[in-house]
Coordinates of N, CA and C and ligand atoms in Angstrom, one line a residue:
M146 N 119.1 85.0 91.8 CA 118.1 85.8 92.7 C 118.4 86.4 94.0
K147 N 117.9 87.9 93.9 CA 118.4 88.5 95.0 C 117.5 88.7 96.2
Q148 N 118.0 89.2 97.3 CA 117.4 89.5 98.6 C 116.8 90.7 98.2
F149 N 115.3 91.1 98.4 CA 114.3 92.3 98.4 C 115.0 93.3 99.4
K150 N 115.3 94.4 99.3 CA 116.2 95.3 100.1 C 116.5 94.9 101.3
N151 N 115.9 95.0 102.3 CA 116.7 94.5 103.7 C 115.9 93.6 104.2
F152 N 114.9 93.0 103.6 CA 114.0 91.8 104.0 C 114.8 90.6 103.8
K153 N 115.1 89.9 105.0 CA 116.0 88.9 104.9 C 115.4 87.5 104.1
A154 N 114.6 87.1 104.1 CA 113.8 85.8 103.6 C 112.9 86.1 102.5
V155 N 113.3 87.2 101.9 CA 112.1 87.9 100.5 C 113.0 88.2 99.5
Y156 N 112.8 87.5 98.4 CA 113.4 87.8 97.4 C 112.6 88.5 96.2
E157 N 113.7 88.8 95.0 CA 113.3 89.7 94.0 C 113.9 89.3 92.8
K158 N 113.3 89.0 91.8 CA 113.6 89.0 90.5 C 113.1 89.7 89.2
P159 N 114.0 90.2 88.4 CA 113.4 91.2 87.5 C 112.4 90.3 86.6
R160 N 111.6 91.2 86.3 CA 110.8 90.7 84.9 C 110.1 91.6 83.9
G161 N 110.8 91.8 82.9 CA 110.3 92.8 82.2 C 111.1 94.1 82.8
K162 N 110.2 95.3 82.7 CA 110.6 96.5 83.2 C 110.5 96.5 84.4
R163 N 109.8 95.6 85.1 CA 109.6 95.2 86.6 C 110.1 94.4 87.6
F164 N 109.6 93.8 88.9 CA 110.3 92.6 89.5 C 109.0 91.9 90.1
I165 N 109.7 90.8 90.4 CA 108.5 89.8 91.0 C 109.2 89.8 92.5
L166 N 108.3 89.4 93.3 CA 108.6 89.1 94.8 C 108.9 87.3 95.0
L167 N 109.5 87.0 95.8 CA 109.6 85.7 95.9 C 109.7 85.1 97.2
T168 N 109.5 84.3 97.8 CA 110.0 83.2 99.0 C 110.7 81.9 98.6
K169 N 111.4 81.5 99.5 CA 112.0 80.2 99.3 C 111.2 79.2 99.9
N170 N 111.1 78.0 98.9 CA 109.9 77.0 99.2 C 110.4 76.3 100.1
I171 N 110.0 76.0 101.2 CA 110.2 75.3 102.6 C 109.9 73.7 102.2
V172 N 108.9 73.6 101.1 CA 108.5 72.4 100.9 C 108.8 72.1 99.1
P173 N 110.0 72.2 98.9 CA 110.1 71.9 97.5 C 109.3 70.9 96.6
G174 N 108.7 71.5 95.4 CA 108.0 70.8 94.6 C 106.2 71.2 94.7
K175 N 106.1 71.8 96.0 CA 104.8 71.6 96.5 C 104.1 73.2 96.4
K176 N 103.1 73.1 95.3 CA 102.4 74.6 95.4 C 101.4 74.7 96.5
V177 N 101.1 75.6 97.0 CA 99.8 76.1 97.7 C 98.8 76.7 97.5
Y178 N 98.8 77.5 96.1 CA 97.8 77.9 95.2 C 98.0 78.1 93.7
D179 N 98.2 78.9 93.0 CA 98.5 78.8 91.7 C 99.8 79.1 91.3
E180 N 100.6 79.4 92.5 CA 101.9 80.3 92.4 C 103.1 79.6 91.3
P181 N 103.7 80.4 90.7 CA 104.8 79.8 89.6 C 105.9 79.1 90.7
L182 N 106.5 78.1 90.6 CA 107.9 77.8 91.1 C 109.0 78.0 90.3
I183 N 109.9 78.9 90.7 CA 111.0 79.1 90.1 C 112.4 78.7 90.6
K184 N 113.2 77.9 89.9 CA 114.6 77.3 90.8 C 115.7 78.4 90.1
D185 N 116.8 78.5 90.9 CA 117.7 79.4 90.7 C 118.8 78.9 91.6
K186 N 119.7 78.5 91.1 CA 120.9 77.5 91.5 C 121.0 76.4 92.3
G187 N 119.9 75.7 91.8 CA 119.5 74.8 92.8 C 118.4 74.8 93.9
I188 N 117.9 76.1 94.0 CA 116.7 76.3 95.1 C 115.8 76.8 94.4
E189 N 114.5 76.3 95.2 CA 113.2 76.6 94.6 C 112.6 77.8 95.4
Y190 N 112.0 78.6 94.8 CA 111.3 79.8 95.1 C 109.7 79.7 94.8
R191 N 109.3 80.4 95.5 CA 107.5 80.5 95.2 C 107.5 82.0 95.0
E192 N 106.8 82.2 93.7 CA 106.3 83.8 93.2 C 105.2 84.2 94.3
W193 N 105.3 85.7 94.9 CA 104.6 86.1 95.9 C 103.6 87.2 95.2
N194 N 102.4 87.1 95.1 CA 101.6 87.9 93.9 C 101.2 89.1 94.8
P195 N 101.2 90.1 94.8 CA 100.8 91.2 95.5 C 99.2 91.5 95.1
N196 N 99.0 90.8 94.2 CA 97.3 91.0 93.9 C 96.8 89.9 94.7
R197 N 97.4 88.9 95.2 CA 96.7 88.1 96.2 C 97.0 87.9 97.7
S198 N 97.9 88.7 97.8 CA 98.4 88.9 99.2 C 98.8 90.3 99.8
K199 N 98.0 90.7 100.6 CA 98.2 92.2 101.0 C 99.7 92.7 101.8
L200 N 100.1 91.6 102.2 CA 101.4 91.6 102.8 C 102.4 91.8 101.6
A201 N 102.3 91.3 100.7 CA 103.5 91.2 99.5 C 103.0 92.5 98.6
A202 N 101.6 93.0 98.6 CA 101.5 94.5 97.9 C 101.9 95.3 99.0
A203 N 102.1 95.3 100.2 CA 102.6 96.4 101.1 C 104.1 96.3 100.9
L204 N 104.9 95.2 100.9 CA 106.0 95.1 100.3 C 106.1 96.2 98.9
M205 N 105.6 95.7 97.9 CA 105.4 96.5 96.9 C 105.1 97.9 96.9
K206 N 104.6 98.3 98.0 CA 104.3 99.7 97.9 C 105.1 100.5 98.8
G207 N 106.5 99.4 99.6 CA 107.4 100.4 100.0 C 107.6 100.7 101.5
I208 N 106.8 99.4 102.2 CA 106.8 99.5 103.6 C 108.3 99.4 104.2
N209 N 108.4 99.7 105.3 CA 109.8 99.9 105.6 C 110.3 98.7 106.0
D210 N 109.5 97.6 107.0 CA 109.8 96.8 108.0 C 108.9 95.9 108.2
I211 N 108.6 94.4 107.6 CA 107.6 93.7 107.9 C 107.6 93.3 109.5
H212 N 108.8 93.4 109.9 CA 109.2 93.0 111.6 C 108.8 91.3 111.2
I213 N 108.9 90.8 110.4 CA 108.8 89.3 110.7 C 110.3 88.4 109.9
K214 N 110.4 87.5 111.0 CA 111.6 86.8 110.4 C 111.8 85.5 111.1
E215 N 113.2 84.9 110.6 CA 113.3 83.4 111.0 C 112.9 83.1 112.0
N216 N 112.0 82.1 112.6 CA 112.1 81.4 113.9 C 111.2 82.2 114.6
D217 N 110.0 83.3 114.0 CA 109.1 83.8 114.5 C 107.9 83.0 114.6
Y218 N 107.6 83.3 116.0 CA 106.1 82.8 116.2 C 104.6 83.5 116.0
I219 N 103.9 83.4 114.9 CA 102.8 84.4 114.5 C 101.5 83.8 114.9
L220 N 100.6 84.8 115.4 CA 99.2 84.4 115.4 C 98.6 85.0 114.0
Y221 N 98.2 84.4 113.3 CA 97.3 85.0 112.3 C 95.7 84.7 112.0
L222 N 95.5 86.2 112.0 CA 93.9 86.0 112.2 C 93.1 86.4 111.0
G223 N 92.4 85.5 110.4 CA 92.1 85.4 109.2 C 92.9 84.8 108.0
A224 N 93.4 83.6 108.4 CA 94.4 82.7 107.7 C 93.8 82.3 106.0
A225 N 92.6 82.3 106.1 CA 91.7 81.8 105.0 C 92.6 80.5 104.5
S226 N 92.4 80.1 103.6 CA 93.2 78.8 102.8 C 94.6 78.9 103.0
G227 N 95.5 80.0 103.3 CA 96.5 79.9 103.5 C 97.5 80.5 102.3
T228 N 96.8 81.2 101.5 CA 98.1 81.9 100.6 C 99.0 82.9 101.3
T229 N 98.6 83.8 102.0 CA 99.9 84.7 102.9 C 100.7 83.8 103.3
A230 N 99.6 83.1 104.6 CA 100.2 82.3 105.4 C 101.4 81.3 105.0
S231 N 101.3 81.0 103.9 CA 102.2 79.9 103.4 C 103.7 80.9 103.1
H232 N 103.2 82.3 102.6 CA 104.7 82.9 102.5 C 105.5 82.9 103.6
L233 N 104.5 83.2 104.7 CA 105.1 83.8 106.0 C 105.8 82.6 106.5
S234 N 105.4 81.2 106.2 CA 105.8 79.6 106.7 C 107.1 79.7 106.1
D235 N 107.5 80.1 104.9 CA 108.5 79.9 104.3 C 109.7 81.3 104.9
I236 N 109.4 82.3 105.1 CA 109.7 83.4 105.8 C 110.7 82.8 107.2
I237 N 109.5 82.3 107.9 CA 110.0 82.0 109.3 C 110.7 80.5 109.6
G238 N 110.4 79.9 108.3 CA 111.3 78.4 108.3 C 110.4 77.5 109.2
N239 N 111.3 76.2 109.5 CA 110.6 75.1 110.2 C 110.8 75.5 111.8
K240 N 111.7 76.4 112.1 CA 111.8 76.9 113.6 C 110.9 77.7 114.1
G241 N 109.9 78.3 113.0 CA 109.0 79.3 113.5 C 107.7 78.4 113.5
F242 N 106.8 79.4 113.7 CA 105.5 78.7 113.9 C 104.2 79.5 113.8
I243 N 102.7 79.4 113.1 CA 102.0 79.9 112.9 C 100.6 79.4 113.5
Y244 N 100.1 79.9 114.3 CA 98.7 79.7 114.5 C 97.8 80.7 113.7
A245 N 97.4 79.7 112.8 CA 96.5 79.8 112.0 C 95.1 80.0 112.2
V246 N 94.3 81.4 112.5 CA 92.5 81.2 113.0 C 92.0 81.7 112.0
D247 N 90.9 80.8 111.8 CA 89.9 81.5 110.6 C 88.7 80.8 111.0
F248 N 87.5 81.3 110.8 CA 86.2 80.6 111.5 C 85.4 80.0 110.6
S249 N 86.1 80.2 109.2 CA 85.1 79.3 108.0 C 85.8 78.0 108.0
P250 N 84.8 77.1 108.3 CA 85.3 75.6 108.2 C 85.7 75.4 106.8
R251 N 85.2 75.7 105.7 CA 85.8 75.4 104.7 C 86.8 75.9 104.1
V252 N 87.3 76.9 104.3 CA 88.4 77.6 104.2 C 90.0 76.8 104.9
V253 N 89.2 76.4 106.3 CA 89.9 75.8 107.1 C 90.3 74.1 106.8
R254 N 89.5 74.1 106.0 CA 89.5 72.4 105.4 C 90.7 72.5 104.6
D255 N 90.8 73.7 103.7 CA 91.8 73.8 102.5 C 93.3 74.0 103.6
L256 N 93.3 74.8 104.3 CA 94.4 75.1 105.3 C 94.8 73.6 106.3
V257 N 94.0 72.9 106.6 CA 94.5 71.6 107.0 C 95.2 70.7 105.9
F258 N 95.0 70.8 105.0 CA 96.0 70.3 103.4 C 97.5 70.6 103.5
V259 N 97.2 72.4 103.6 CA 98.6 73.1 103.6 C 99.6 72.5 104.8
A260 N 98.8 72.5 105.8 CA 99.6 72.2 107.3 C 99.8 70.8 106.9
E261 N 99.3 70.0 106.3 CA 100.1 68.6 106.2 C 101.6 68.5 105.7
N262 N 101.7 69.2 104.9 CA 102.9 69.5 104.4 C 104.1 70.4 104.8
R263 N 103.5 71.5 105.5 CA 103.9 72.4 106.2 C 103.9 72.7 107.6
K264 N 105.0 72.0 108.4 CA 104.8 71.8 109.7 C 104.8 72.6 110.6
N265 N 105.1 74.2 110.0 CA 105.4 75.1 110.7 C 103.9 75.6 111.1
I266 N 102.8 75.6 110.4 CA 101.4 76.0 110.6 C 100.2 74.9 111.4
A267 N 99.6 75.3 112.3 CA 98.8 74.8 113.1 C 97.3 75.6 112.6
P268 N 96.5 75.1 111.8 CA 95.1 75.7 111.6 C 94.2 75.5 112.9
I269 N 93.8 76.9 113.2 CA 93.0 76.6 114.5 C 91.4 77.3 113.8
L270 N 90.3 76.2 114.1 CA 88.9 76.8 113.5 C 88.4 77.6 114.9
A271 N 88.6 78.8 114.7 CA 87.9 79.6 115.8 C 87.7 81.3 115.1
D272 N 86.5 81.7 116.3 CA 86.4 83.2 116.0 C 87.2 83.9 116.5
A273 N 88.1 84.9 115.8 CA 89.2 85.6 116.4 C 88.6 86.9 117.2
S274 N 87.3 87.0 117.3 CA 86.5 87.6 118.2 C 86.5 87.4 119.9
K275 N 86.8 86.1 119.9 CA 86.9 85.1 121.2 C 87.7 84.5 121.2
P276 N 89.1 85.2 121.5 CA 90.2 85.1 122.2 C 90.1 83.9 123.2
E277 N 89.2 83.8 124.1 CA 88.9 83.1 125.1 C 88.6 81.6 124.7
T278 N 88.3 81.2 123.5 CA 88.0 80.1 122.9 C 89.3 79.2 122.2
Y279 N 90.4 80.1 122.1 CA 91.4 79.4 121.6 C 92.8 79.6 122.6
Y280 N 92.5 80.6 123.6 CA 94.0 81.1 124.1 C 94.8 79.8 124.9
K281 N 94.0 78.5 125.1 CA 94.7 77.6 125.6 C 95.5 76.9 124.5
N282 N 95.1 77.0 123.3 CA 95.7 76.3 122.3 C 97.3 77.2 121.6
I283 N 97.6 78.3 122.1 CA 98.5 78.9 121.7 C 99.7 79.7 122.9
S284 N 100.7 79.9 122.1 CA 101.8 80.6 123.2 C 101.9 82.0 122.5
N285 N 102.4 82.9 123.7 CA 102.8 84.4 123.2 C 103.4 84.2 122.0
V286 N 103.5 85.2 121.1 CA 104.1 85.6 119.8 C 104.7 86.8 119.5
D287 N 105.5 86.4 118.5 CA 106.5 87.6 118.1 C 105.7 88.5 117.1
V288 N 104.5 87.7 116.5 CA 103.5 88.9 115.6 C 102.3 88.4 115.3
I289 N 101.6 89.5 115.7 CA 100.2 89.3 115.6 C 99.8 89.7 113.8
Y290 N 99.4 88.9 113.1 CA 99.0 89.2 111.7 C 97.5 89.2 111.7
Q291 N 96.5 90.2 111.2 CA 95.1 90.3 111.2 C 94.7 91.0 109.6
D292 N 94.2 89.7 109.2 CA 93.5 90.2 107.6 C 91.9 89.5 107.7
I293 N 91.2 90.9 108.4 CA 89.7 90.2 108.6 C 88.6 91.0 108.1
A294 N 88.0 90.8 107.1 CA 87.0 91.8 106.7 C 86.0 91.9 107.2
Q295 N 85.8 92.7 108.4 CA 84.7 92.6 109.6 C 84.4 94.0 109.8
R296 N 83.4 94.5 110.2 CA 82.9 95.9 110.7 C 84.0 96.1 111.9
E297 N 84.2 94.8 112.9 CA 84.8 95.2 114.1 C 86.2 95.0 114.0
Q298 N 86.9 95.1 113.2 CA 88.5 94.8 112.6 C 89.4 95.3 114.0
A299 N 89.1 96.5 114.2 CA 90.0 97.0 115.3 C 89.5 96.3 116.7
D300 N 88.5 96.1 116.9 CA 88.2 95.6 118.3 C 88.7 93.9 118.2
I301 N 88.9 93.2 117.0 CA 89.3 92.1 117.5 C 91.0 92.0 117.2
F302 N 91.4 93.2 116.4 CA 93.1 93.3 116.6 C 93.6 93.5 117.9
L303 N 92.9 94.4 118.4 CA 93.2 94.9 119.9 C 92.9 93.5 120.9
G304 N 91.9 93.1 121.0 CA 91.2 91.9 121.6 C 92.6 90.7 121.7
N305 N 93.2 90.6 120.6 CA 94.7 89.7 120.6 C 95.6 90.0 121.1
F306 N 95.8 91.2 121.2 CA 97.2 92.1 121.9 C 97.6 91.2 123.2
K307 N 96.8 90.6 124.0 CA 97.3 90.0 125.0 C 98.6 88.7 124.7
F308 N 98.2 88.4 123.3 CA 99.0 87.4 122.7 C 100.4 87.6 122.6
L309 N 100.8 89.0 122.2 CA 101.6 89.7 121.8 C 102.9 90.0 122.8
K310 N 104.1 89.5 122.3 CA 105.3 89.4 123.5 C 105.3 91.2 123.3
N311 N 105.9 91.4 124.7 CA 106.1 93.0 125.0 C 107.2 93.7 123.7
N312 N 108.0 93.3 122.9 CA 108.3 93.9 122.2 C 108.4 93.5 120.5
G313 N 106.8 92.9 120.7 CA 106.4 92.0 119.2 C 105.7 93.0 118.3
T314 N 105.4 92.7 117.3 CA 104.8 93.5 116.1 C 103.4 93.2 115.7
A315 N 102.4 93.7 115.7 CA 101.2 93.6 115.3 C 101.1 94.2 114.1
I316 N 100.4 93.5 113.1 CA 99.9 94.1 111.7 C 98.7 93.8 111.5
L317 N 98.0 95.1 110.8 CA 96.7 95.0 110.6 C 96.2 95.4 109.0
C318 N 95.7 94.6 108.4 CA 94.8 94.9 107.2 C 93.5 95.6 107.4
V319 N 93.1 96.6 106.8 CA 92.2 97.1 106.8 C 91.6 97.0 105.8
K320 N 90.0 96.9 105.5 CA 89.4 96.7 104.6 C 88.5 97.7 104.5
A321 N 88.6 98.7 104.0 CA 87.7 100.2 104.3 C 86.0 99.5 104.2
R322 N 85.8 99.2 103.0 CA 84.3 98.6 102.6 C 83.7 97.8 103.9
S323 N 84.5 97.1 104.4 CA 84.0 96.4 105.7 C 83.5 96.8 106.9
V324 N 84.1 98.4 107.1 CA 83.9 98.7 108.4 C 82.7 99.9 107.8
D325 N 82.7 100.3 106.8 CA 81.7 101.8 106.6 C 81.8 101.7 105.0
I326 N 80.6 101.1 104.5 CA 80.6 101.2 103.1 C 80.2 102.5 102.5
A327 N 79.6 103.3 103.7 CA 78.8 104.7 103.3 C 80.3 106.0 103.2
K328 N 81.1 105.5 103.9 CA 82.2 106.4 104.2 C 83.3 106.3 103.3
K329 N 84.3 107.3 102.9 CA 85.3 107.4 102.3 C 86.2 106.6 102.8
P330 N 87.2 105.5 102.0 CA 88.3 104.7 102.6 C 89.3 105.7 103.3
K331 N 89.4 106.8 102.9 CA 90.6 107.6 103.5 C 90.1 108.1 105.0
Q332 N 89.0 108.4 104.9 CA 88.3 108.6 106.3 C 88.3 107.6 107.0
I333 N 88.0 106.4 106.8 CA 88.0 105.1 107.4 C 89.2 104.8 107.9
F334 N 90.3 105.4 107.1 CA 91.9 105.0 107.5 C 92.3 105.8 108.4
K335 N 91.8 107.4 108.5 CA 92.0 108.1 109.7 C 91.4 107.7 110.7
E336 N 90.3 107.7 110.7 CA 89.6 106.8 112.1 C 90.3 105.8 113.0
M337 N 90.6 105.0 111.9 CA 91.2 103.5 112.4 C 92.8 104.1 112.8
R338 N 93.3 105.0 112.0 CA 94.7 105.5 113.1 C 94.3 106.0 114.4
E339 N 93.4 106.6 114.6 CA 93.2 107.4 115.8 C 92.7 106.4 116.7
R340 N 91.9 105.4 116.3 CA 91.5 104.3 117.3 C 92.7 103.5 118.0
L341 N 93.7 103.1 116.8 CA 94.8 102.3 117.1 C 95.6 103.2 118.0
E342 N 96.0 104.4 117.6 CA 97.1 105.2 118.3 C 96.7 105.4 119.9
K343 N 95.4 105.5 120.3 CA 95.0 105.3 122.0 C 95.8 103.9 122.3
E344 N 95.9 102.9 121.7 CA 96.4 101.7 122.4 C 97.6 101.2 121.8
T345 N 98.1 101.9 120.9 CA 99.2 101.2 120.3 C 100.2 102.2 119.7
K346 N 101.5 102.2 119.4 CA 102.4 102.7 118.8 C 102.1 102.5 117.4
I347 N 102.0 103.4 116.3 CA 102.0 102.9 114.9 C 103.2 103.2 114.4
I348 N 103.8 102.3 113.8 CA 105.5 102.4 113.2 C 105.1 102.7 111.7
D349 N 104.3 102.1 111.1 CA 104.5 102.2 109.6 C 103.0 102.2 109.1
Y350 N 102.8 102.4 108.0 CA 101.4 102.8 107.3 C 101.6 102.7 105.9
K351 N 100.5 101.8 105.0 CA 100.7 102.3 103.6 C 99.4 101.8 102.8
E352 N 98.8 102.3 102.2 CA 97.4 102.3 101.4 C 98.0 101.5 100.3
L353 N 97.1 100.4 100.1 CA 97.7 99.0 99.1 C 97.0 99.1 97.7
G354 N 96.3 100.0 97.3 CA 96.2 100.5 96.1 C 97.3 100.7 95.1
P355 N 97.3 100.3 93.8 CA 96.3 99.4 93.1 C 96.0 98.0 93.4
F356 N 97.1 97.5 94.0 CA 96.7 96.0 94.4 C 95.7 95.7 95.0
E357 N 95.4 96.3 95.9 CA 94.3 95.9 96.7 C 93.4 97.2 97.1
K358 N 92.5 97.8 96.2 CA 91.7 98.7 96.0 C 90.8 98.8 97.7
D359 N 91.2 99.8 98.0 CA 90.6 100.4 99.7 C 91.0 99.6 100.5
H360 N 92.2 99.4 100.6 CA 92.8 98.8 101.7 C 94.0 99.3 102.3
A361 N 93.9 98.9 103.4 CA 95.6 99.9 104.1 C 96.2 98.5 104.9
I362 N 97.1 99.1 105.5 CA 98.0 98.3 106.5 C 98.8 99.3 107.2
F363 N 98.4 98.8 108.8 CA 99.2 99.2 110.0 C 100.1 98.5 110.3
I364 N 101.5 98.8 110.7 CA 102.5 98.1 111.7 C 102.5 98.9 112.9
C365 N 102.3 98.1 113.9 CA 102.0 98.5 115.5 C 102.9 98.0 116.3
K366 N 103.2 98.5 117.4 CA 104.0 98.0 118.9 C 103.1 98.1 119.6
K367 N 103.3 97.7 120.7 CA 102.5 97.6 122.1 C 103.1 99.0 122.5
K368 N 102.1 99.6 123.2 CA 102.5 101.0 123.8 C 103.5 100.7 125.0
Ligands
SAM83 C1 90.5 88.4 103.1 S1 90.3 86.7 103.8 C2 91.9 86.4 104.3 C3 93.0 85.8 103.1 C4 94.2 85.6 103.7 N1 94.7 86.4 105.0 C5 95.1 85.6 102.7 O1 95.9 86.6 102.4 O2 95.6 84.4 102.2 C6 89.4 86.8 105.3 C7 89.3 86.0 106.1 O3 89.2 86.1 107.4 C8 88.1 85.3 108.1 N2 87.3 85.8 109.3 C9 86.2 86.8 109.0 N3 86.1 87.3 109.9 C10 86.8 86.1 111.1 C11 86.6 86.1 112.7 N4 86.0 86.4 113.3 N5 87.3 85.1 112.9 C12 88.1 84.1 112.2 N6 88.1 84.5 110.8 C13 87.4 85.5 110.6 C14 87.0 84.6 106.7 O4 86.6 83.5 106.8 C15 88.3 84.9 105.6 O5 88.9 83.8 105.2

């Protein structure tokens, strides 16, 4: 198993003419969704599917750096049942921590089961557009990661910047169709860039097709 580019806790393995992405399983023997577990030299890895995770899609599309490392604290908005959150949990390790926010009781129930094994995930049932309802439960973080299919994605993202450390990184996954079904995705991404540039410094950007059609990812820093 070889490290994937300069991403310390992400690995790659050849498969046919291509390759797959993996993270080291911090809970050996346990799957989170239906990901294959692969052993190499006594270490267990979990396959990270770019069709199931926008962050894995961004890595496959050649994003320069996701700025997430061992021991980081992460505020994850729209964690759902923990697919991507579980790979972040592998990357940050047991000294890192994820505040995993979602407003759907159904998915948070699944997330609670994931967090039973993964002690670095705290599920929080809350609406990310109302940070005042959970600010007491979280500390400042190194990374904000947002994957919320809502019209007000940008407002929610920027509304949570108060939790980001000064040198922290904020990652926004944008689903164009949720912002405005009538507009072309390229137009939505352009408008989103203009909006974000007013309040943040965008350091990287990728469109995520064909893994995630009509989605893009922005990597931002505080201005
Ligand atoms: C596309 S799914 C997230 C998938 C997940 N990030 C992953 O990669 O495993 C979007 C999630 O955002 C949640 N969501 C949407 N609006 C929200 C809000 N205002 N506050 C919290 N969660 C929200 C939904 O309940 C849903 O679980």
